[in-house]
Coordinates of C-alpha atoms and ligand atoms in Angstrom, one line a residue:
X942 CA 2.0 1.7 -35.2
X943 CA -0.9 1.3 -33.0
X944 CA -0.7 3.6 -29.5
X945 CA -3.3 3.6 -27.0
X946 CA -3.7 6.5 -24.2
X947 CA -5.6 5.5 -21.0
X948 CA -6.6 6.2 -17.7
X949 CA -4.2 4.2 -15.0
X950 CA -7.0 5.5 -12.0
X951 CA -10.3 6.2 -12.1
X952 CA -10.4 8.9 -15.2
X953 CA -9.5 12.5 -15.4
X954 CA -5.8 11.6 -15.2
X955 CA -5.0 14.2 -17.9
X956 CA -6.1 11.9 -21.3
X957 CA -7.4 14.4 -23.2
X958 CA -4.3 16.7 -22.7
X959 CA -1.8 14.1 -23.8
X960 CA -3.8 12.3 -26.6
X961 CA -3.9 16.3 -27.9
X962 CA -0.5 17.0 -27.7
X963 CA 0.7 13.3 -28.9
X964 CA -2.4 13.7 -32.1
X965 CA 0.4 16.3 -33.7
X966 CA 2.0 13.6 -35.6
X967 CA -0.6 10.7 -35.0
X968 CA -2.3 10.5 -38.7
X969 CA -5.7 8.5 -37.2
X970 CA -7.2 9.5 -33.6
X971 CA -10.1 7.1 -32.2
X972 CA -12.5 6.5 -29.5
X973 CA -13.0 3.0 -28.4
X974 CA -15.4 2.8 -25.5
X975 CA -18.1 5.2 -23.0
X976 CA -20.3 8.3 -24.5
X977 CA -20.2 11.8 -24.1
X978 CA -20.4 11.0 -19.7
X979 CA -16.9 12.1 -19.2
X980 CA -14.8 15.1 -20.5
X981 CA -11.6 15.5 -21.4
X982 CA -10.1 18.8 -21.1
X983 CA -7.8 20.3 -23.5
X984 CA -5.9 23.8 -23.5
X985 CA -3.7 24.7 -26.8
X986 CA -3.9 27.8 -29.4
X987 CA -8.1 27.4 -29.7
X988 CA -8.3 28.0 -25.9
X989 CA -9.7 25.8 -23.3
X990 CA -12.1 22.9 -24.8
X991 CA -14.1 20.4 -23.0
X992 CA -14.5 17.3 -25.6
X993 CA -17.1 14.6 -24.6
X994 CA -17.5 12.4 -27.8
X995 CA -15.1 14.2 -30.4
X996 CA -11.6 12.6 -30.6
X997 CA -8.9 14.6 -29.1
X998 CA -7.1 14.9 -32.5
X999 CA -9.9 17.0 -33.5
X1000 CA -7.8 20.0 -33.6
X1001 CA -5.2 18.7 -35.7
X1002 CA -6.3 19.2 -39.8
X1003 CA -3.7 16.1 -40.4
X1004 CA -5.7 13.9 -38.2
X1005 CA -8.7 11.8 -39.5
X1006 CA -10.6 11.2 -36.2
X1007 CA -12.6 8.1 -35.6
X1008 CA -15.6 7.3 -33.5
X1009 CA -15.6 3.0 -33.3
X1010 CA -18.0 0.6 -32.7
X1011 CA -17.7 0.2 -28.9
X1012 CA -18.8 4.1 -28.4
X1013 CA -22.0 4.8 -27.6
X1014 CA -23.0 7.6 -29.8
X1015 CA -25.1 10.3 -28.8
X1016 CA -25.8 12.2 -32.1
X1017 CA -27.5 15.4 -31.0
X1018 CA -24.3 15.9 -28.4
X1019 CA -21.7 14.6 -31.0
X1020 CA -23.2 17.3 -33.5
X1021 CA -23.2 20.3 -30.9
X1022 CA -19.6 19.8 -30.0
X1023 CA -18.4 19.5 -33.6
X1024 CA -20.5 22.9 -34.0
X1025 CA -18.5 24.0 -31.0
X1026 CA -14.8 23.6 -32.3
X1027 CA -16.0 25.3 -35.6
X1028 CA -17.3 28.1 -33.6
X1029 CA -13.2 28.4 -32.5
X1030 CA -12.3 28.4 -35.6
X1031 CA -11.1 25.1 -35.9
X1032 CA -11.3 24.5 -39.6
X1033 CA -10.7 21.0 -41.7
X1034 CA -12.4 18.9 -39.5
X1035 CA -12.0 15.5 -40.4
X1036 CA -14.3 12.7 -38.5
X1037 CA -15.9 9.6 -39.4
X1038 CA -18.4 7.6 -37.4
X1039 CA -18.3 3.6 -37.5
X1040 CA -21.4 2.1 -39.4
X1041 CA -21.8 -0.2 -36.2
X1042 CA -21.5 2.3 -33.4
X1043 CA -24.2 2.3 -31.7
X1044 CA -26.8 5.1 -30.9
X1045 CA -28.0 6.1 -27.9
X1046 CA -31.4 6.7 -27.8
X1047 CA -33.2 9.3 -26.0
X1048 CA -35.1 6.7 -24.0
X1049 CA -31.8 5.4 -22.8
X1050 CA -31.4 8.8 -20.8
X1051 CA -34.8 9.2 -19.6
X1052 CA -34.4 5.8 -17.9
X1053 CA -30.8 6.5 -16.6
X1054 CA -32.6 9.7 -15.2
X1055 CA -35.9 7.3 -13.9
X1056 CA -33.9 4.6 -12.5
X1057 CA -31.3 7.0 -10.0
X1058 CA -34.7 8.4 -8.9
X1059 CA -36.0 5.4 -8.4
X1060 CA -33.0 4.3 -6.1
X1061 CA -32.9 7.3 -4.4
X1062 CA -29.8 6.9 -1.7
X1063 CA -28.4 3.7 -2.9
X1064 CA -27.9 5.3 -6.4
X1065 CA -24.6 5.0 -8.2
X1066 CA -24.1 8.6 -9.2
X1067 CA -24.7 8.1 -13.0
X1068 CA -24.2 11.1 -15.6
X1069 CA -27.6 10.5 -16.3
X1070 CA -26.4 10.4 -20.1
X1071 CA -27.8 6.8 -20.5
X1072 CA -24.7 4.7 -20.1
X1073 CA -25.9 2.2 -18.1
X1074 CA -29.6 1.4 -20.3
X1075 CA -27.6 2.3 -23.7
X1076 CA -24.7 -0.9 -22.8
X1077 CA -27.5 -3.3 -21.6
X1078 CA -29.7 -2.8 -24.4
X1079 CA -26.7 -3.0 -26.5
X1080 CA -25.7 -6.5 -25.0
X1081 CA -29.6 -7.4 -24.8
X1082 CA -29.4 -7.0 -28.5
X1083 CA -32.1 -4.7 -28.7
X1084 CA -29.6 -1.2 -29.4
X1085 CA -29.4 0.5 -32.9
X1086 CA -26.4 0.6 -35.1
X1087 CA -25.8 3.5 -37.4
X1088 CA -26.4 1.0 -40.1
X1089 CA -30.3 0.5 -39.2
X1090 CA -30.8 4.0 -39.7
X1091 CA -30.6 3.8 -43.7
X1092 CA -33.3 0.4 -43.6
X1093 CA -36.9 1.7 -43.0
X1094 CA -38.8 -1.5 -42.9
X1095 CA -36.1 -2.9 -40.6
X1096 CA -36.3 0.2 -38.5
X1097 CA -39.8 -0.2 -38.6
X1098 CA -40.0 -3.6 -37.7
X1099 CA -37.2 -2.9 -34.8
X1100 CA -39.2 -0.7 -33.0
X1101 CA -42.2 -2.8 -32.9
X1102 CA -41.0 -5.0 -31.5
X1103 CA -39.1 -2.9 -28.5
X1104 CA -41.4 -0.6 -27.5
X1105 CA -44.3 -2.7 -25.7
X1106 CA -40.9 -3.6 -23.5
X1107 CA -39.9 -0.2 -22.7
X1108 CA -43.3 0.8 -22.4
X1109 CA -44.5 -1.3 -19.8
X1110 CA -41.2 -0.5 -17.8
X1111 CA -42.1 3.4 -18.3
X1112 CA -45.6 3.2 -17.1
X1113 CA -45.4 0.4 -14.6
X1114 CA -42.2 0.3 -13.2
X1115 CA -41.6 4.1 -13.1
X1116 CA -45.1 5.5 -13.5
X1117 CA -44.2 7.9 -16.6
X1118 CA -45.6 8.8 -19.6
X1119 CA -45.2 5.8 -22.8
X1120 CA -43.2 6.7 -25.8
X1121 CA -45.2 6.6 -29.4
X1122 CA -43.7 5.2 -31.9
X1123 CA -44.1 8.1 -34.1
X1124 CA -42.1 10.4 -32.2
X1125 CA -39.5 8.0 -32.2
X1126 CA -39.5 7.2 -35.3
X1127 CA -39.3 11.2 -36.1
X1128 CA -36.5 11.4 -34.1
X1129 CA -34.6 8.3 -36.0
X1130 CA -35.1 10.2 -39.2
X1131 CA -33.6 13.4 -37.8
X1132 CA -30.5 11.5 -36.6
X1133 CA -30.0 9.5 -40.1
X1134 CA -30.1 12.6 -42.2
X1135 CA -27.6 14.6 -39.9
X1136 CA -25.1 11.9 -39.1
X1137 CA -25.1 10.4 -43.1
X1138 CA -22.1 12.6 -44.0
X1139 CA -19.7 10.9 -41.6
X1140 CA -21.0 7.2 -41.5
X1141 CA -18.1 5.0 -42.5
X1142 CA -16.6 1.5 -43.1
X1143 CA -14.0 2.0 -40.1
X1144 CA -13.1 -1.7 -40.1
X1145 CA -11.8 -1.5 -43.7
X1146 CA -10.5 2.1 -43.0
X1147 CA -8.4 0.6 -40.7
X1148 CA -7.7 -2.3 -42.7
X1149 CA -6.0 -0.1 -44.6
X1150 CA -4.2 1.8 -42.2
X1151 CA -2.7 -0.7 -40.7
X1152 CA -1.6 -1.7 -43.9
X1153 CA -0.1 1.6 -44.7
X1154 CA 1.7 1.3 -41.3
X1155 CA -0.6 4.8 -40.5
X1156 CA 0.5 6.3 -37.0
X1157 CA -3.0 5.4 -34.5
X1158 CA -4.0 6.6 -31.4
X1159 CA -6.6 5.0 -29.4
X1160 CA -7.7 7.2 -27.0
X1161 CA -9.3 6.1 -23.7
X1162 CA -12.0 7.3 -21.7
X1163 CA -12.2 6.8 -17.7
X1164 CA -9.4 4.2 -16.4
X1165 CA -8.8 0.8 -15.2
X1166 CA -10.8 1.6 -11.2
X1167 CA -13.9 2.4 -13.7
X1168 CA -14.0 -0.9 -16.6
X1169 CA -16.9 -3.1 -15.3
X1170 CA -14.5 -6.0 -14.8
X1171 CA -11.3 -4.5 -13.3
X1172 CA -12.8 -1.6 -11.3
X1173 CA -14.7 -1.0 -8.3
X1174 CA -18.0 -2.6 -9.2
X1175 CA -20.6 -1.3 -9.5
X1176 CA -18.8 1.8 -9.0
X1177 CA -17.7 1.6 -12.3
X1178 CA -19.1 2.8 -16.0
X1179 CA -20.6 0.4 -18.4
X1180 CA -18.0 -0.3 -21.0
X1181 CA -15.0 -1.7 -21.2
X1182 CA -11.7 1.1 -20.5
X1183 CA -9.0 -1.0 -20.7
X1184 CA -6.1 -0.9 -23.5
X1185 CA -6.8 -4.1 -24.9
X1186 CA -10.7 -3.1 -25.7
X1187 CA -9.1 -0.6 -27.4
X1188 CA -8.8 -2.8 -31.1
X1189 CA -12.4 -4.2 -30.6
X1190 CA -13.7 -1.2 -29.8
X1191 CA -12.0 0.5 -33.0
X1192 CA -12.3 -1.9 -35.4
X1193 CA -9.0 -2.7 -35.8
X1194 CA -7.6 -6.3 -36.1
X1195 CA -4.4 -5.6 -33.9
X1196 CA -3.6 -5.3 -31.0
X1197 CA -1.5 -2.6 -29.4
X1198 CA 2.0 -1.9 -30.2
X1199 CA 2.4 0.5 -27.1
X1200 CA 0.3 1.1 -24.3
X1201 CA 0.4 5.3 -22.7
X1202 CA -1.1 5.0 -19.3
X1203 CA -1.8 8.2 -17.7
X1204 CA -1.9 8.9 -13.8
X1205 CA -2.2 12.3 -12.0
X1206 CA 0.7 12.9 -9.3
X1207 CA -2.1 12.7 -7.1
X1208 CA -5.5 11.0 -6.8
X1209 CA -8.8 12.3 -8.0
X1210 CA -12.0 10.6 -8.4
X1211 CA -15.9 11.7 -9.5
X1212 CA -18.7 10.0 -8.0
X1213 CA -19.5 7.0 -5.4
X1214 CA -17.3 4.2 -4.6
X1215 CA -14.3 3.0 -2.2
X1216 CA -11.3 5.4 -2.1
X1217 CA -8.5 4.4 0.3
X1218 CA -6.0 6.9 -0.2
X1219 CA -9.4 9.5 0.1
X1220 CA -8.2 13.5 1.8
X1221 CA -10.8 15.1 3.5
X1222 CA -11.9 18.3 4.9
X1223 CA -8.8 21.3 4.6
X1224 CA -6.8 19.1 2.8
X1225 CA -9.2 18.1 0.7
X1226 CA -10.3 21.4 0.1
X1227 CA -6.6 22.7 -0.6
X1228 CA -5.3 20.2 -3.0
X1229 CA -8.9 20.1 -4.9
X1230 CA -8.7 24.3 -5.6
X1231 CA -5.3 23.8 -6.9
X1232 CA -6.1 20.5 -9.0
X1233 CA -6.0 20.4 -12.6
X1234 CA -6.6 23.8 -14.8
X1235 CA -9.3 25.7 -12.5
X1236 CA -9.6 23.3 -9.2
X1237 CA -11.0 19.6 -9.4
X1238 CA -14.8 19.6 -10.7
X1239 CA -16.1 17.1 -13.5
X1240 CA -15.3 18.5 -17.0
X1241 CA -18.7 16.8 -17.7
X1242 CA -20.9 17.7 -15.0
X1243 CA -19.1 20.2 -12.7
X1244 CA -18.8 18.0 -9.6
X1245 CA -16.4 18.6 -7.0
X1246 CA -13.7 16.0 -7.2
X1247 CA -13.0 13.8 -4.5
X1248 CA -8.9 14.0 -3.8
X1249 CA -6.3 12.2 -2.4
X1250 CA -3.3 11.2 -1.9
X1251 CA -1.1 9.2 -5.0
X1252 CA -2.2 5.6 -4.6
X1253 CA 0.8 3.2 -5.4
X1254 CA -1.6 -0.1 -5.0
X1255 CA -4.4 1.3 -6.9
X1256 CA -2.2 2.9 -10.0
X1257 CA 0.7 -0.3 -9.7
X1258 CA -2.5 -2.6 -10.4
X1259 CA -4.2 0.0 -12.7
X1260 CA -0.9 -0.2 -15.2
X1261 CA -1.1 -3.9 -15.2
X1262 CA -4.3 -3.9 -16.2
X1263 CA -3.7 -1.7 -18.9
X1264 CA -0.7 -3.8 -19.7
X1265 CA 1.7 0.0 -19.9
X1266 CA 4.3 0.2 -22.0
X1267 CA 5.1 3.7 -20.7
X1268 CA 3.5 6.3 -18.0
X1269 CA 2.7 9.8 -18.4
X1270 CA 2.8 11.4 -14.8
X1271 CA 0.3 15.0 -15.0
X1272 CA -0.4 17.7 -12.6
X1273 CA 3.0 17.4 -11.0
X1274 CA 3.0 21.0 -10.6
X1275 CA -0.7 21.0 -8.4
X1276 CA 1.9 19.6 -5.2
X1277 CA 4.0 22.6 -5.0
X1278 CA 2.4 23.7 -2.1
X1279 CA 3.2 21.2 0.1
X1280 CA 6.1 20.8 2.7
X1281 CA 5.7 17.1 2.7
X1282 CA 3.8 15.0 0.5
X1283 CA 1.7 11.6 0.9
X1284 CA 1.8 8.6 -0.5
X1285 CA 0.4 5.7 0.0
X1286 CA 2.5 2.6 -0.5
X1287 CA 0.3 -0.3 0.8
X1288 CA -2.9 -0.4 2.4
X1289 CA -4.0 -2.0 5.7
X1290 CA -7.1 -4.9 5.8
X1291 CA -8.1 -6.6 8.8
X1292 CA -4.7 -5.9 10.2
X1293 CA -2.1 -7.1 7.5
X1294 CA -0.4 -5.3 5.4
X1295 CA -1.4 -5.6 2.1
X1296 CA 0.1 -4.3 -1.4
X1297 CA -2.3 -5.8 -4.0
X1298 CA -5.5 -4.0 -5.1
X1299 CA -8.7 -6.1 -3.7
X1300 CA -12.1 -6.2 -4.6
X1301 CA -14.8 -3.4 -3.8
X1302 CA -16.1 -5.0 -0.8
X1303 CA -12.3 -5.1 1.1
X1304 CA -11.6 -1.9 -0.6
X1305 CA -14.4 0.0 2.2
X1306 CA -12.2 -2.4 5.2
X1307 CA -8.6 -0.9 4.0
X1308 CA -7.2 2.3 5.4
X1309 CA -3.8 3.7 4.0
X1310 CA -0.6 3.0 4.5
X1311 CA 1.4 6.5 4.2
X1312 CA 5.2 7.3 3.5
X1313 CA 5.8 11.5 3.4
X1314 CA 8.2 12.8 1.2
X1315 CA 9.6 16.0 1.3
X1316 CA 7.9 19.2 -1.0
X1317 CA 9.6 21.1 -3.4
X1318 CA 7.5 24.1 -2.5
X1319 CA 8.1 26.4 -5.6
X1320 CA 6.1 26.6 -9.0
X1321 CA 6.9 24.8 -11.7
X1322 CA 5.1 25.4 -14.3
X1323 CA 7.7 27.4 -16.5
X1324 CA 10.4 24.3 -16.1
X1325 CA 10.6 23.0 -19.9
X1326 CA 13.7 20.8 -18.8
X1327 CA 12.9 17.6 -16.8
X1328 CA 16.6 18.0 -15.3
X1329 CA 16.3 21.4 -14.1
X1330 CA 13.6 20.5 -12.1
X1331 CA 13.9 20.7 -7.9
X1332 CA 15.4 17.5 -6.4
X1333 CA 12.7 17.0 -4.0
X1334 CA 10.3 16.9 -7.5
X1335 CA 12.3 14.3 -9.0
X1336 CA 12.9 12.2 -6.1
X1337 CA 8.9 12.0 -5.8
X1338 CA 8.5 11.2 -9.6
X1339 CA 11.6 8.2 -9.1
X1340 CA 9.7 7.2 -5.9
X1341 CA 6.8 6.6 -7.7
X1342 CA 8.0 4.9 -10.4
X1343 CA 10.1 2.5 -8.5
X1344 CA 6.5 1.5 -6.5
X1345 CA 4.5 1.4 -9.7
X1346 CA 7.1 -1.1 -11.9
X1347 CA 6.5 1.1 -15.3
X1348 CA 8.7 3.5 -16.6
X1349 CA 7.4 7.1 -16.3
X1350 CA 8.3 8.3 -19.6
X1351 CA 6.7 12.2 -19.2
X1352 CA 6.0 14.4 -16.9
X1353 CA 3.5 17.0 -17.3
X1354 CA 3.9 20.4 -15.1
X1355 CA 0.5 22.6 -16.5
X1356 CA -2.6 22.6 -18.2
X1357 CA -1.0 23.7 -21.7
X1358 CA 0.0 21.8 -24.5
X1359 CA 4.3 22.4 -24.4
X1360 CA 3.4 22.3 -20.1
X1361 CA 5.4 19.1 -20.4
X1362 CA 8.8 17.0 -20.4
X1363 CA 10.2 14.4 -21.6
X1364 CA 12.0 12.0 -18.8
X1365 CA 13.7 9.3 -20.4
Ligands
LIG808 P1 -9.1 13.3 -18.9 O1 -10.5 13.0 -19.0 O2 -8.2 12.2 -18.5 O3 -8.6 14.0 -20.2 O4 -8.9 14.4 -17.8 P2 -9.7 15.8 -17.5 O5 -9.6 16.7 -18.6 O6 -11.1 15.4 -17.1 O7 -9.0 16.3 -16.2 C1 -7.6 16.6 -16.2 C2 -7.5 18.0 -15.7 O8 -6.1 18.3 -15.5 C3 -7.9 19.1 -16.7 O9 -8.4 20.2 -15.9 C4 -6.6 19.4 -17.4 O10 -6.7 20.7 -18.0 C5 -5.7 19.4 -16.3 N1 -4.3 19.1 -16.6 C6 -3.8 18.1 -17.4 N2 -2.4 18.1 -17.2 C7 -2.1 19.0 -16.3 C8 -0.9 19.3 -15.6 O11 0.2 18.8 -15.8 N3 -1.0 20.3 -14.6 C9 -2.2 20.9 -14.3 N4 -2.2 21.8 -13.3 N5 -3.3 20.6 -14.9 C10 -3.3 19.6 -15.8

């Protein structure tokens, strides 16, 4: 059974919460796609964790957790969060690393870093974790795999033939220092010997699994508004974060069995970019210190979220894309403070009515279309029933199903791992 759990919006729906509490029976949890640029944020009996590059099953001692081909793997960072979790007392660990992810190199940050200099206003507000550099260089054909590490001469050979590129773009493009090659070359040594104990087969691992009919999570990173080809261009990150990357960027063979697609009961995004459904101001400020587990800021970088209303168009296209079996609504809880709610059903461009998602340019010319529902202004975070919960909280739940044409299977009322319910 293969599962994957992804981002219906533009990440930070509340992944890392439900691949966590779904990785207690799943026997193999992997990332497909992205580095450690976003953060998924997980509360159960270690505390409160904030996972970049680890698998979410990472707590779980059943779960072997995976990190695929299509991640791009930082090794220092993967290595201090694993030290992390350990330091919670998480024991057992069990993680392998593909033998063709590839590695991000700490060039590719410096010129992430260089290049949003560079642009100054117009820049895209990167992580600066070298997303951008490590997924061209990767489609140039010029990135590492974990493989090259364990062939010298190869190695060798490899950077030869790189650097006088990169060079010339460091001291004449961006007027920085060059790299040597022995430095480099030093720091390729360092990352062979530490990541050697997890390096693995993964496309014969799951070769097997799927032959053992093993229970496998793929877990997401980002959503639909943020894959290169579906999102909000150039708004977007630089890998792919739709479900059905997911088997490529595993390793598996298959494709999904069941799609998870995650949305927040409201809207949240990081960073740059068209946002119809966009709050500003007080209620802006309101829902964002309410948001999520301590307010809306990046698990990754701290940013203050932008916030808005639930976007029907955006999220109805954003489960299409994913091709949804099944949603999983968070943060319900976050609107109890309202005494009506908005949503927006449709948006207007050039004055039609419109109720399809459009392209980043149109996207700037649309404003939002809002119905208001009525709040259920009470807490309810201690409900464990979905049926015991207020009308006016149901009706909003049904609403948005009905507008989104997927089946809203859970709905999540807190930050913790039993903060949720099961619908239908
Ligand atoms: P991810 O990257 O999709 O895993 O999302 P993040 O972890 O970046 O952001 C989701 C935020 O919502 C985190 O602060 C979670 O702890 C929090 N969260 C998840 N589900 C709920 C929920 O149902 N209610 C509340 N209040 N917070 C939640």
């Amino acid at each position: 059974m293969i599962k994957a759990i992804v981002g219906a919006n533009w990440g930070d729906e509340g992944k890392g919460k439900i691949t966590d509490y779904l990785a207690t029976h799943a026997d193999i949890v992997v990332r497909f796609q992205g580095g450690n640029n976003a953060g998924h944020t997980i509360i159960n009996e270690y505390g409160k964790s904030a996972l970049h590059l680890l698998p979410s099953g990472i707590f779980n001692p059943n779960t072997l957790n995976v990190i695929g081909n299509g991640v791009a793997l930082n090794i220092p960072s993967l290595l201090e969060e694993l030290e992390s979790i350990k330091a919670k007392g998480v024991e057992n660990v069990k993680l392998v690393v593909s033998d063709r992810a590839q590695i991000v190199m700490p060039y590719h940050i410096l010129f992430d870093e260089l290049e949003e200099k560079r642009l100054e206003k117009a820049q895209f507000g990167s992580t600066k974790s070298g997303m951008a550099p490590f997924y061209s260089d990767k489609y140039a054909k010029i990135g590492f795999q974990v493989n090259e590490l364990f062939d010298e001469k190869w190695l060798e050979e490899k950077i030869d033939r790189i650097l006088p590129a990169k060079n010339t773009l460091l001291v004449h493009l961006y007027h920085a220092e060059p790299l040597s090659k022995e430095n480099l070359l030093n720091t390729l040594h360092e990352y062979r010997d530490a990541i050697a104990p997890y390096v693995c087969d993964t496309v014969k691992l799951f070769k097997d699994a799927v032959i053992e009919n093993k229970e496998i999570l793929l877990e997401g990173q980002l959503g639909t508004l943020r894959d290169p080809d579906f999102g909000i261009y150039p708004y977007s990150t630089s890998s792919n974060t739709i479900s059905s990357y997911g088997p490529i960027g595993s390793g598996l063979a298959k494709g999904c069995d069941n799609v998870v697609a995650v949305t927040k009961a409201y809207s949240s995004c990081v960073g740059a970019g068209p946002f119809v459904s966009e709050f500003f101001d007080q209620d802006a400020h309101e829902l964002r210190i309410r948001g999520g587990d301590a307010g809306e800021f990046g698990a990754k970088t701290g940013r203050p979220r932008r916030v808005g209303a639930f976007d029907c168009v955006a999220t109805r296209y954003g489960v299409q894309i994913q091709s949804a079996t099944e949603v999983v609504m968070t943060n319900l809880d976050v609107l109890g403070y309202l005494d009506e709610i908005p949503v927006c059903v449709a948006y207007k461009h050039n004055g039609e009515i419109i109720y399809d998602f459009c392209n980043t340019q149109q996207l700037y010319e649309c404003t939002p279309v809002i119905e208001t529902l009525p709040g259920w202004k009470c807490d309810i975070r201690d409900i464990t029933d979905y049926h015991d919960l207020p009308k006016e909280a149901k009706n909003y739940v049904d609403f948005i199903e009905k507008h989104i044409g997927v089946t809203i299977s859970m709905v999540s009322n807190g930050p913790k791992r039993n903060q949720i319910m099961k619908r239908k």
